[in-house]
Amino acid sequence: MFKVSFPLQNTTIEVRPGTTVLQAEIAADLRPDAPCGGAGTCGKCRVDVLSENGIRKSVLACEARISRDMTVFVRRDDRHQILTEGSEITPELDPPVRALRLKVEKATLQDPSSDWERLKQAVKNAGGPEILPDPVMADGLRGKLEAFSYEPQAVLYKDTLLDLREGGRLLAAAVDIGTTTVVLYLTDLETGEILATKTTMNPQAEFGADVISRANYAMQHTTEKLSSVIRKAVNELLSEALKAAGAASSDLYSVVIAGNTCMHHLFLGIDPSSLVLSPYVPAISEPLVLQASRYGLQGNPRARLFLLPCIAGFVGADTAAVMTACGADRVRKLTLMIDIGTNGELVLSDGQRMAACSTAAGPAFEGAKITFGMRGAEGAIDHAVIRKGMLEYSVIGGGKPRGICGSGLLDLTAAMLNAGILDETGRFADAEDLPEEHQALSRRLRTIDGLRCFVISEESGSGTCIYLSQKDIREVQLAKGAMAAGIALMLEHLGRKAEDIQKVLIAGAFGNYMQPASACAIGLIPKMLLSKIETVGNAAGVGALMCALSEPCLSRAAEMAARTEFIELASNPGFQDRFVEELMFPEEL
Amino acid sequence: MFKVSFPLQNTTIEVRPGTTVLQAEIAADLRPDAPCGGAGTCGKCRVDVLSENGIRKSVLACEARISRDMTVFVRRDDRHQILTEGSEITPELDPPVRALRLKVEKATLQDPSSDWERLKQAVKNAGGPEILPDPVMADGLRGKLEAFSYEPQAVLYKDTLLDLREGGRLLAAAVDIGTTTVVLYLTDLETGEILATKTTMNPQAEFGADVISRANYAMQHTTEKLSSVIRKAVNELLSEALKAAGAASSDLYSVVIAGNTCMHHLFLGIDPSSLVLSPYVPAISEPLVLQASRYGLQGNPRARLFLLPCIAGFVGADTAAVMTACGADRVRKLTLMIDIGTNGELVLSDGQRMAACSTAAGPAFEGAKITFGMRGAEGAIDHAVIRKGMLEYSVIGGGKPRGICGSGLLDLTAAMLNAGILDETGRFADAEDLPEEHQALSRRLRTIDGLRCFVISEESGSGTCIYLSQKDIREVQLAKGAMAAGIALMLEHLGRKAEDIQKVLIAGAFGNYMQPASACAIGLIPKMLLSKIETVGNAAGVGALMCALSEPCLSRAAEMAARTEFIELASNPGFQDRFVEELMFPEEL
């Protein structure tokens, strides 16, 4: 028997030699996606396996056979990753924008009611609502009715008639505007199928890496520039997705947007200054239904634009989307949701009461404040382990490392703690104090630019060595301290204890890549919760998608946002105490 | 004692010599408007008196003393003319667009709800509704709140926030877009005062005199040209009115528009082709609330544009306005409302059931189909009488006549019938068959261009003689036949008889100028109703004004339009019979 470990799912199983990796995944209850049934033809089961020399290799899980102990990195696509107690990943198709086939009666001298009146009756006869009068849709109505032989298809948002047409696809886009990346899904509202997924970097990055600097830019200059670049970026994703799906722009009737409060405001062209000045409140947080064309978005000229609700200045519409994807209002057990992006938002819900707070955890994990920090792109050290004085790590895309991404930072910190290179206060050990078995690591402990450092790679892609310094470790401590204190305060707010938490759902790209064991080793998440951790991928994007596909989800997002109890950490008297306490690393794994 | 007759009010009284005309008006219960109390300073009491030689002279009623039998033409301004059982001319001020002074709480770390949330609460605290979230109003909200010391004035339409401001006037415009003329009232929504009244010719006239030819133009070319000229004309009236009132355009928050269905469609840019092709139905007839700026109107960028509802293809929003002004839903006695403009719309209401129909009566009375027909402008013969073989007539503005306007046509036809120049079939009498006392008129009976004619003036402003021909009389018969048949069919529809009608309200400029006795003499209105006739001026414009000043009036207009029973005369099996019967003139006065 060989051991197969799935670090991203925090699971290890034993299998017979010759078992395929796909069979191992099934045995581990990972519900892998293999539409061809393991025939080796669809390519959907591709996973990464760690070779003995620490280099990662991409293989088809249905073809690779297990002939040794093996580490397998399985990243499922977002749609499959969101499988949690409270959520319905394929919500019943009941989109806010829908189509109805009508039969309109012709006007006669005996029944000379207006064309609109008869159209309204036809919508009612087809089971629709009483539509609102609209002079734009009334212009040329007779011609349209005749062109469609008095049996047009009506596209509706609630009681608003968006279009009358012969027929065609009914498309929606769901967009998660992150501070760093933008993800767009194009979906068919009649089948629920995802037709295309497109991502791009948020072009606002040139005006600042984080929301504070972008808000400052907007205050010093104007909101307009920041608005126009993000609208343009979303438009480009729309173009790409429509092209990939072979779809006509005019068939796109709905765009649902999630994003943190600053991204939300900037997309809408709303001055974000209230977000960055105490008391850090949104200008507006309610869910919004707007005309997409007014925000420069392509699609049908009458397409609707839905902005999911924000919860607070630093708990945005992305969190509302995560809560929707995770079914925060339907969980039956106390559930902690963590979305680590450029900021870290936390939600604690027992299905009845929901609390949320925000911490500035992101910059450390996204790399901004770490000497060799970088995003999870090619050349990033994304996983690492120390075994008997040997440091092993994997690099995204193979090749020489260029830096360290969030999951790598987590693994390295955990490994350094475990190997005694760091003590629980975060201080570097002296080389001579290293435990016997890790003595070989002492050559990696150096002083560079006056700081104690742990060298990870002598030779980087850029020619210098790559290391973590004492300062980098302090950044990790600050981030993890804030997050752990946030969790503690939310528990206190709801009158619960850490051990009451039955499930921890980690959303966001970082959550998708990190090893839960490392997160617990450094105390980012209480250790006792290790077995409760699940990653849920881009839950914000999926939540937006669910809202596009389901009016009940859209309503639940609004309802949850309104009822979530926001905990302002900065003003909370208990926060500083707890924060300082949580700066310490846990004493042992 | 001298007799003073007020033909426009169908009233005659006797007064002592030396009485002023103003005192005579008061005695006749005409409720004249004399703000200066008869001091001769305000000029508001100006009336026209008929001199002995038939020339009309304009005098101040408070200064002119009665020294002989006298005919006085009193035209009261629209606002004073609408005084009927069912209407409230000064409806309680409860405008659909209103202002509220707010007290907004500042955000704190303890209460970090969004600026919008706190604004919403302030509106509620001030007695307003739960306002809808609006990203446009949310942009820069903090700055606005600070600029107005957190006590801004909110301008609201229902649950829509239109503006936040320091304060200022709250203005509305009410517009009646007639086929021929456009009237605009500018009013103050906080006092109900009319600040300015402006009129202009409808510039669409160059594309056709009547709705049919304009609709044809739109069908052959585009709707756009017709839309843009009328929007421009309304805008110019707005400019003039705002200037006259010394008001800022940004203080105008509401524009209410009435007009016949074709004018309504053309203003909105809606293709009017369904109106002119059988079965003659509107594209849309529901009341509309739109953004004024989207229709190119000046005013506050967030001003609302209200289009009153249409009833049918040829019974438009102008009729809904007339019904509002006349309180058609509140009358307690059977009331006939007649609006004669370019078309003639009829409404019959007992306060419960309301029926409406439309006849093409207008072209005769507006002059289009009459050889010397013209509108009621300078040079038009507007009143006439035959006394003992002598024809007397008055000319608007004095001077030589240029033509005959509607009220003149009515008087002349009545006088000719009365003098035996016409028989009840409308045929001209032979000169030798004239009654003895009118023998002097025989020289006026001639054949011109092969048609029997009655010469009214040998010498016109343009050098030729002015006459009415047999063909002109046939046009009058067609017009009066259609209108009388319409009245008969409405009565039949409601199961009532002509003698049940307790009040006849004549709206429109023509109604304002015509002599009720003449209308009855030719059978335009059943003779038995002569004593029931009242003129109500530009009731369509006043109805629009009432809707601007009163949300209940606006709602009642919508409700009345929806519930009015439209009678399509063309398809009504009884119409042709009745029409032919009503072509005859009544046998005697």
Short mmCIF file of N, CA and C in Angstrom, two decimals, chain A residues 23-147:
data_model
loop_
_atom_site.label_atom_id
_atom_site.label_comp_id
_atom_site.label_asym_id
_atom_site.label_seq_id
_atom_site.Cartn_x
_atom_site.Cartn_y
_atom_site.Cartn_z
N GLN A 23 -8.81 7.08 -9.38
CA GLN A 23 -9.46 6.15 -8.44
C GLN A 23 -9.17 6.56 -6.99
N ALA A 24 -7.94 7.03 -6.77
CA ALA A 24 -7.57 7.47 -5.42
C ALA A 24 -8.42 8.68 -5.00
N GLU A 25 -8.63 9.59 -5.94
CA GLU A 25 -9.46 10.76 -5.65
C GLU A 25 -10.88 10.33 -5.28
N ILE A 26 -11.40 9.38 -6.05
CA ILE A 26 -12.75 8.89 -5.78
C ILE A 26 -12.79 8.25 -4.39
N ALA A 27 -11.74 7.44 -4.10
CA ALA A 27 -11.68 6.77 -2.80
C ALA A 27 -11.62 7.79 -1.66
N ALA A 28 -10.97 8.94 -1.93
CA ALA A 28 -10.84 9.98 -0.91
C ALA A 28 -12.07 10.89 -0.86
N ASP A 29 -13.09 10.55 -1.64
CA ASP A 29 -14.35 11.30 -1.66
C ASP A 29 -14.17 12.73 -2.16
N LEU A 30 -13.27 12.89 -3.12
CA LEU A 30 -13.03 14.26 -3.63
C LEU A 30 -13.96 14.60 -4.80
N ARG A 31 -14.80 13.65 -5.18
CA ARG A 31 -15.76 13.90 -6.26
C ARG A 31 -15.10 14.53 -7.50
N PRO A 32 -14.12 13.85 -8.07
CA PRO A 32 -13.41 14.47 -9.20
C PRO A 32 -14.31 14.60 -10.43
N ASP A 33 -13.92 15.49 -11.29
CA ASP A 33 -14.69 15.77 -12.51
C ASP A 33 -14.03 15.00 -13.65
N ALA A 34 -14.66 13.95 -14.15
CA ALA A 34 -14.09 13.18 -15.25
C ALA A 34 -15.20 12.81 -16.22
N PRO A 35 -15.61 13.80 -17.02
CA PRO A 35 -16.76 13.59 -17.89
C PRO A 35 -16.60 12.41 -18.84
N CYS A 36 -15.35 12.05 -19.23
CA CYS A 36 -15.19 10.95 -20.18
C CYS A 36 -15.15 9.61 -19.44
N GLY A 37 -15.31 9.64 -18.17
CA GLY A 37 -15.38 8.40 -17.40
C GLY A 37 -14.03 7.71 -17.26
N GLY A 38 -12.95 8.47 -17.37
CA GLY A 38 -11.64 7.88 -17.20
C GLY A 38 -11.05 7.31 -18.47
N ALA A 39 -11.59 7.71 -19.62
CA ALA A 39 -11.11 7.18 -20.90
C ALA A 39 -9.85 7.90 -21.39
N GLY A 40 -9.44 8.93 -20.69
CA GLY A 40 -8.23 9.64 -21.10
C GLY A 40 -8.45 10.58 -22.27
N THR A 41 -9.71 10.90 -22.55
CA THR A 41 -9.97 11.72 -23.74
C THR A 41 -10.36 13.16 -23.42
N CYS A 42 -10.95 13.42 -22.25
CA CYS A 42 -11.49 14.78 -22.02
C CYS A 42 -10.47 15.72 -21.39
N GLY A 43 -9.49 15.18 -20.71
CA GLY A 43 -8.45 16.03 -20.14
C GLY A 43 -8.90 16.81 -18.91
N LYS A 44 -10.11 16.56 -18.43
CA LYS A 44 -10.64 17.36 -17.32
C LYS A 44 -10.06 16.96 -15.97
N CYS A 45 -9.45 15.76 -15.90
CA CYS A 45 -9.02 15.26 -14.59
C CYS A 45 -7.57 15.62 -14.27
N ARG A 46 -7.02 16.53 -15.05
CA ARG A 46 -5.60 16.88 -14.88
C ARG A 46 -5.31 17.37 -13.44
N VAL A 47 -4.26 16.82 -12.85
CA VAL A 47 -3.81 17.22 -11.51
C VAL A 47 -2.29 17.40 -11.53
N ASP A 48 -1.75 18.00 -10.45
CA ASP A 48 -0.30 18.10 -10.32
C ASP A 48 0.17 17.07 -9.30
N VAL A 49 1.25 16.33 -9.62
CA VAL A 49 1.84 15.43 -8.62
C VAL A 49 3.25 15.93 -8.33
N LEU A 50 3.67 15.73 -7.07
CA LEU A 50 4.99 16.22 -6.68
C LEU A 50 6.00 15.09 -6.93
N SER A 51 7.02 15.38 -7.72
CA SER A 51 8.03 14.34 -7.97
C SER A 51 8.95 14.24 -6.76
N GLU A 52 9.80 13.21 -6.73
CA GLU A 52 10.65 13.00 -5.56
C GLU A 52 11.62 14.15 -5.32
N ASN A 53 12.03 14.85 -6.39
CA ASN A 53 12.94 15.99 -6.21
C ASN A 53 12.19 17.32 -6.00
N GLY A 54 10.92 17.22 -5.68
CA GLY A 54 10.17 18.44 -5.35
C GLY A 54 9.64 19.20 -6.54
N ILE A 55 9.84 18.70 -7.73
CA ILE A 55 9.33 19.37 -8.92
C ILE A 55 7.91 18.85 -9.20
N ARG A 56 7.03 19.76 -9.56
CA ARG A 56 5.67 19.35 -9.77
C ARG A 56 5.45 19.00 -11.24
N LYS A 57 4.62 18.01 -11.49
CA LYS A 57 4.37 17.57 -12.85
C LYS A 57 2.86 17.46 -13.04
N SER A 58 2.41 17.91 -14.18
CA SER A 58 0.99 17.83 -14.47
C SER A 58 0.69 16.51 -15.17
N VAL A 59 -0.31 15.78 -14.66
CA VAL A 59 -0.65 14.48 -15.27
C VAL A 59 -2.17 14.35 -15.36
N LEU A 60 -2.63 13.42 -16.18
CA LEU A 60 -4.05 13.08 -16.19
C LEU A 60 -4.28 12.07 -15.09
N ALA A 61 -5.19 12.37 -14.19
CA ALA A 61 -5.42 11.50 -13.03
C ALA A 61 -5.90 10.12 -13.46
N CYS A 62 -6.55 10.01 -14.59
CA CYS A 62 -7.09 8.72 -15.00
C CYS A 62 -6.01 7.83 -15.61
N GLU A 63 -4.86 8.43 -15.95
CA GLU A 63 -3.79 7.65 -16.58
C GLU A 63 -2.63 7.38 -15.63
N ALA A 64 -2.37 8.33 -14.70
CA ALA A 64 -1.21 8.18 -13.80
C ALA A 64 -1.50 7.11 -12.78
N ARG A 65 -0.56 6.18 -12.65
CA ARG A 65 -0.75 5.09 -11.68
C ARG A 65 0.19 5.30 -10.50
N ILE A 66 -0.24 4.87 -9.36
CA ILE A 66 0.49 5.14 -8.13
C ILE A 66 1.49 4.01 -7.87
N SER A 67 2.78 4.41 -7.85
CA SER A 67 3.83 3.40 -7.70
C SER A 67 4.76 3.74 -6.53
N ARG A 68 4.36 4.77 -5.72
CA ARG A 68 5.13 5.20 -4.55
C ARG A 68 4.23 6.09 -3.71
N ASP A 69 4.70 6.48 -2.52
CA ASP A 69 3.96 7.49 -1.76
C ASP A 69 3.93 8.75 -2.63
N MET A 70 2.81 9.42 -2.62
CA MET A 70 2.65 10.49 -3.61
C MET A 70 1.87 11.66 -3.03
N THR A 71 2.25 12.88 -3.44
CA THR A 71 1.50 14.08 -3.07
C THR A 71 0.79 14.59 -4.32
N VAL A 72 -0.53 14.78 -4.21
CA VAL A 72 -1.31 15.17 -5.39
C VAL A 72 -2.04 16.49 -5.10
N PHE A 73 -1.84 17.45 -5.98
CA PHE A 73 -2.53 18.74 -5.84
C PHE A 73 -3.74 18.74 -6.77
N VAL A 74 -4.91 18.71 -6.19
CA VAL A 74 -6.14 18.70 -6.98
C VAL A 74 -6.83 20.06 -6.84
N ARG A 75 -6.89 20.75 -7.94
CA ARG A 75 -7.65 22.01 -7.89
C ARG A 75 -8.87 21.85 -8.76
N ARG A 76 -9.98 21.82 -8.13
CA ARG A 76 -11.18 21.65 -8.93
C ARG A 76 -11.67 23.01 -9.41
N ASP A 77 -12.39 23.01 -10.53
CA ASP A 77 -12.86 24.33 -10.97
C ASP A 77 -13.88 24.84 -9.97
N ASP A 78 -14.08 26.15 -10.00
CA ASP A 78 -14.85 26.80 -8.95
C ASP A 78 -16.21 26.17 -8.75
N ARG A 79 -16.79 25.78 -9.86
CA ARG A 79 -18.15 25.29 -9.81
C ARG A 79 -18.23 23.99 -9.02
N HIS A 80 -17.15 23.21 -9.09
CA HIS A 80 -17.18 21.95 -8.36
C HIS A 80 -16.68 22.10 -6.94
N GLN A 81 -16.00 23.20 -6.72
CA GLN A 81 -15.40 23.36 -5.42
C GLN A 81 -16.42 23.78 -4.37
N ILE A 82 -17.47 24.47 -4.84
CA ILE A 82 -18.45 24.97 -3.89
C ILE A 82 -19.46 23.87 -3.61
N LEU A 83 -19.17 23.10 -2.61
CA LEU A 83 -20.08 22.00 -2.26
C LEU A 83 -20.17 22.01 -0.76
N THR A 84 -21.00 22.84 -0.24
CA THR A 84 -21.07 22.97 1.20
C THR A 84 -22.48 22.77 1.67
N GLU A 85 -22.58 22.58 2.93
CA GLU A 85 -23.86 22.24 3.53
C GLU A 85 -25.00 23.15 3.07
N GLY A 86 -24.75 24.46 3.16
CA GLY A 86 -25.87 25.37 2.97
C GLY A 86 -26.11 25.80 1.53
N SER A 87 -25.22 25.47 0.65
CA SER A 87 -25.36 26.06 -0.68
C SER A 87 -25.97 25.09 -1.66
N GLU A 88 -26.56 25.67 -2.69
CA GLU A 88 -26.98 24.85 -3.81
C GLU A 88 -26.13 25.34 -4.96
N ILE A 89 -25.20 24.54 -5.42
CA ILE A 89 -24.31 25.07 -6.43
C ILE A 89 -25.03 25.27 -7.75
N THR A 90 -25.97 24.38 -8.05
CA THR A 90 -26.78 24.63 -9.23
C THR A 90 -28.16 24.99 -8.71
N PRO A 91 -28.33 26.26 -8.37
CA PRO A 91 -29.61 26.66 -7.82
C PRO A 91 -30.68 26.42 -8.87
N GLU A 92 -31.88 26.20 -8.43
CA GLU A 92 -32.95 26.02 -9.40
C GLU A 92 -32.95 27.22 -10.34
N LEU A 93 -33.02 26.96 -11.62
CA LEU A 93 -32.98 28.05 -12.59
C LEU A 93 -34.22 28.91 -12.46
N ASP A 94 -34.03 30.11 -11.95
CA ASP A 94 -35.15 31.02 -11.78
C ASP A 94 -34.57 32.42 -11.84
N PRO A 95 -33.98 32.74 -12.99
CA PRO A 95 -33.18 33.97 -13.07
C PRO A 95 -34.03 35.24 -12.97
N PRO A 96 -33.44 36.29 -12.45
CA PRO A 96 -34.17 37.56 -12.37
C PRO A 96 -34.53 38.09 -13.76
N VAL A 97 -33.73 37.76 -14.76
CA VAL A 97 -34.06 38.14 -16.15
C VAL A 97 -34.49 36.88 -16.88
N ARG A 98 -35.68 36.91 -17.45
CA ARG A 98 -36.19 35.68 -18.06
C ARG A 98 -36.94 36.00 -19.34
N ALA A 99 -37.25 34.94 -20.09
CA ALA A 99 -37.93 35.11 -21.38
C ALA A 99 -39.26 34.38 -21.36
N LEU A 100 -40.24 34.99 -22.02
CA LEU A 100 -41.57 34.36 -22.14
C LEU A 100 -42.01 34.44 -23.60
N ARG A 101 -42.56 33.36 -24.11
CA ARG A 101 -43.13 33.39 -25.46
C ARG A 101 -44.57 33.89 -25.35
N LEU A 102 -44.91 34.90 -26.15
CA LEU A 102 -46.23 35.52 -26.04
C LEU A 102 -47.12 35.19 -27.24
N LYS A 103 -48.40 35.33 -27.01
CA LYS A 103 -49.37 35.36 -28.12
C LYS A 103 -50.15 36.65 -27.94
N VAL A 104 -49.91 37.61 -28.82
CA VAL A 104 -50.55 38.93 -28.69
C VAL A 104 -51.76 38.99 -29.62
N GLU A 105 -52.88 39.43 -29.06
CA GLU A 105 -54.08 39.61 -29.89
C GLU A 105 -53.93 40.85 -30.75
N LYS A 106 -54.42 40.78 -31.98
CA LYS A 106 -54.40 41.97 -32.84
C LYS A 106 -55.50 42.94 -32.42
N ALA A 107 -55.26 44.21 -32.65
CA ALA A 107 -56.29 45.22 -32.37
C ALA A 107 -57.40 45.12 -33.41
N THR A 108 -58.61 45.38 -32.99
CA THR A 108 -59.73 45.45 -33.94
C THR A 108 -60.54 46.69 -33.60
N LEU A 109 -61.45 47.05 -34.48
CA LEU A 109 -62.31 48.20 -34.19
C LEU A 109 -63.17 47.90 -32.97
N GLN A 110 -63.47 46.61 -32.76
CA GLN A 110 -64.27 46.24 -31.60
C GLN A 110 -63.43 46.25 -30.32
N ASP A 111 -62.13 46.00 -30.45
CA ASP A 111 -61.24 46.01 -29.28
C ASP A 111 -60.06 46.92 -29.60
N PRO A 112 -60.32 48.23 -29.55
CA PRO A 112 -59.27 49.16 -29.97
C PRO A 112 -58.34 49.57 -28.83
N SER A 113 -58.02 48.64 -27.92
CA SER A 113 -57.09 49.01 -26.87
C SER A 113 -55.70 49.16 -27.48
N SER A 114 -54.82 49.87 -26.77
CA SER A 114 -53.51 50.19 -27.33
C SER A 114 -52.70 48.92 -27.55
N ASP A 115 -51.73 49.00 -28.44
CA ASP A 115 -50.84 47.87 -28.68
C ASP A 115 -50.17 47.45 -27.37
N TRP A 116 -49.81 48.44 -26.57
CA TRP A 116 -49.15 48.12 -25.30
C TRP A 116 -50.08 47.35 -24.37
N GLU A 117 -51.33 47.78 -24.35
CA GLU A 117 -52.33 47.13 -23.49
C GLU A 117 -52.46 45.66 -23.85
N ARG A 118 -52.46 45.37 -25.14
CA ARG A 118 -52.61 43.98 -25.57
C ARG A 118 -51.33 43.18 -25.34
N LEU A 119 -50.20 43.87 -25.46
CA LEU A 119 -48.93 43.23 -25.13
C LEU A 119 -48.91 42.87 -23.64
N LYS A 120 -49.36 43.80 -22.83
CA LYS A 120 -49.41 43.60 -21.38
C LYS A 120 -50.28 42.38 -21.04
N GLN A 121 -51.41 42.29 -21.72
CA GLN A 121 -52.32 41.17 -21.48
C GLN A 121 -51.64 39.85 -21.88
N ALA A 122 -50.92 39.89 -22.99
CA ALA A 122 -50.25 38.68 -23.48
C ALA A 122 -49.19 38.21 -22.47
N VAL A 123 -48.48 39.18 -21.86
CA VAL A 123 -47.47 38.82 -20.85
C VAL A 123 -48.17 38.16 -19.66
N LYS A 124 -49.29 38.74 -19.27
CA LYS A 124 -50.06 38.14 -18.16
C LYS A 124 -50.53 36.74 -18.53
N ASN A 125 -51.04 36.60 -19.74
CA ASN A 125 -51.54 35.29 -20.17
C ASN A 125 -50.43 34.23 -20.17
N ALA A 126 -49.20 34.69 -20.40
CA ALA A 126 -48.07 33.75 -20.42
C ALA A 126 -47.53 33.53 -19.02
N GLY A 127 -48.24 34.02 -18.01
CA GLY A 127 -47.82 33.79 -16.63
C GLY A 127 -46.89 34.86 -16.09
N GLY A 128 -46.71 35.95 -16.84
CA GLY A 128 -45.82 37.02 -16.40
C GLY A 128 -46.56 38.05 -15.56
N PRO A 129 -45.83 39.08 -15.14
CA PRO A 129 -46.44 40.12 -14.31
C PRO A 129 -47.11 41.19 -15.15
N GLU A 130 -47.70 42.15 -14.49
CA GLU A 130 -48.25 43.33 -15.18
C GLU A 130 -47.07 44.24 -15.52
N ILE A 131 -46.72 44.31 -16.80
CA ILE A 131 -45.52 45.08 -17.16
C ILE A 131 -45.75 46.58 -17.08
N LEU A 132 -44.67 47.29 -16.75
CA LEU A 132 -44.73 48.75 -16.64
C LEU A 132 -44.76 49.38 -18.02
N PRO A 133 -45.52 50.48 -18.17
CA PRO A 133 -45.52 51.16 -19.47
C PRO A 133 -44.15 51.76 -19.77
N ASP A 134 -43.74 51.68 -21.01
CA ASP A 134 -42.40 52.11 -21.38
C ASP A 134 -42.43 52.66 -22.80
N PRO A 135 -42.26 53.98 -22.92
CA PRO A 135 -42.37 54.59 -24.25
C PRO A 135 -41.28 54.13 -25.21
N VAL A 136 -40.13 53.73 -24.68
CA VAL A 136 -39.06 53.28 -25.57
C VAL A 136 -39.47 51.97 -26.24
N MET A 137 -40.04 51.06 -25.45
CA MET A 137 -40.47 49.79 -26.02
C MET A 137 -41.73 49.96 -26.86
N ALA A 138 -42.49 51.02 -26.59
CA ALA A 138 -43.73 51.23 -27.35
C ALA A 138 -43.46 51.76 -28.75
N ASP A 139 -42.31 52.41 -28.94
CA ASP A 139 -42.01 52.96 -30.26
C ASP A 139 -41.79 51.82 -31.26
N GLY A 140 -42.55 51.84 -32.32
CA GLY A 140 -42.40 50.79 -33.35
C GLY A 140 -42.95 49.45 -32.93
N LEU A 141 -43.78 49.45 -31.90
CA LEU A 141 -44.31 48.19 -31.37
C LEU A 141 -45.11 47.42 -32.42
N ARG A 142 -45.95 48.14 -33.15
CA ARG A 142 -46.76 47.46 -34.16
C ARG A 142 -45.88 46.72 -35.16
N GLY A 143 -44.85 47.39 -35.62
CA GLY A 143 -43.94 46.77 -36.59
C GLY A 143 -43.28 45.52 -36.03
N LYS A 144 -42.88 45.59 -34.76
CA LYS A 144 -42.25 44.42 -34.14
C LYS A 144 -43.24 43.27 -34.03
N LEU A 145 -44.46 43.59 -33.59
CA LEU A 145 -45.47 42.53 -33.45
C LEU A 145 -45.70 41.85 -34.79
N GLU A 146 -45.77 42.66 -35.83
CA GLU A 146 -46.01 42.07 -37.15
C GLU A 146 -44.81 41.24 -37.60
N ALA A 147 -43.62 41.77 -37.35
CA ALA A 147 -42.41 41.04 -37.77
C ALA A 147 -42.33 39.67 -37.10
#
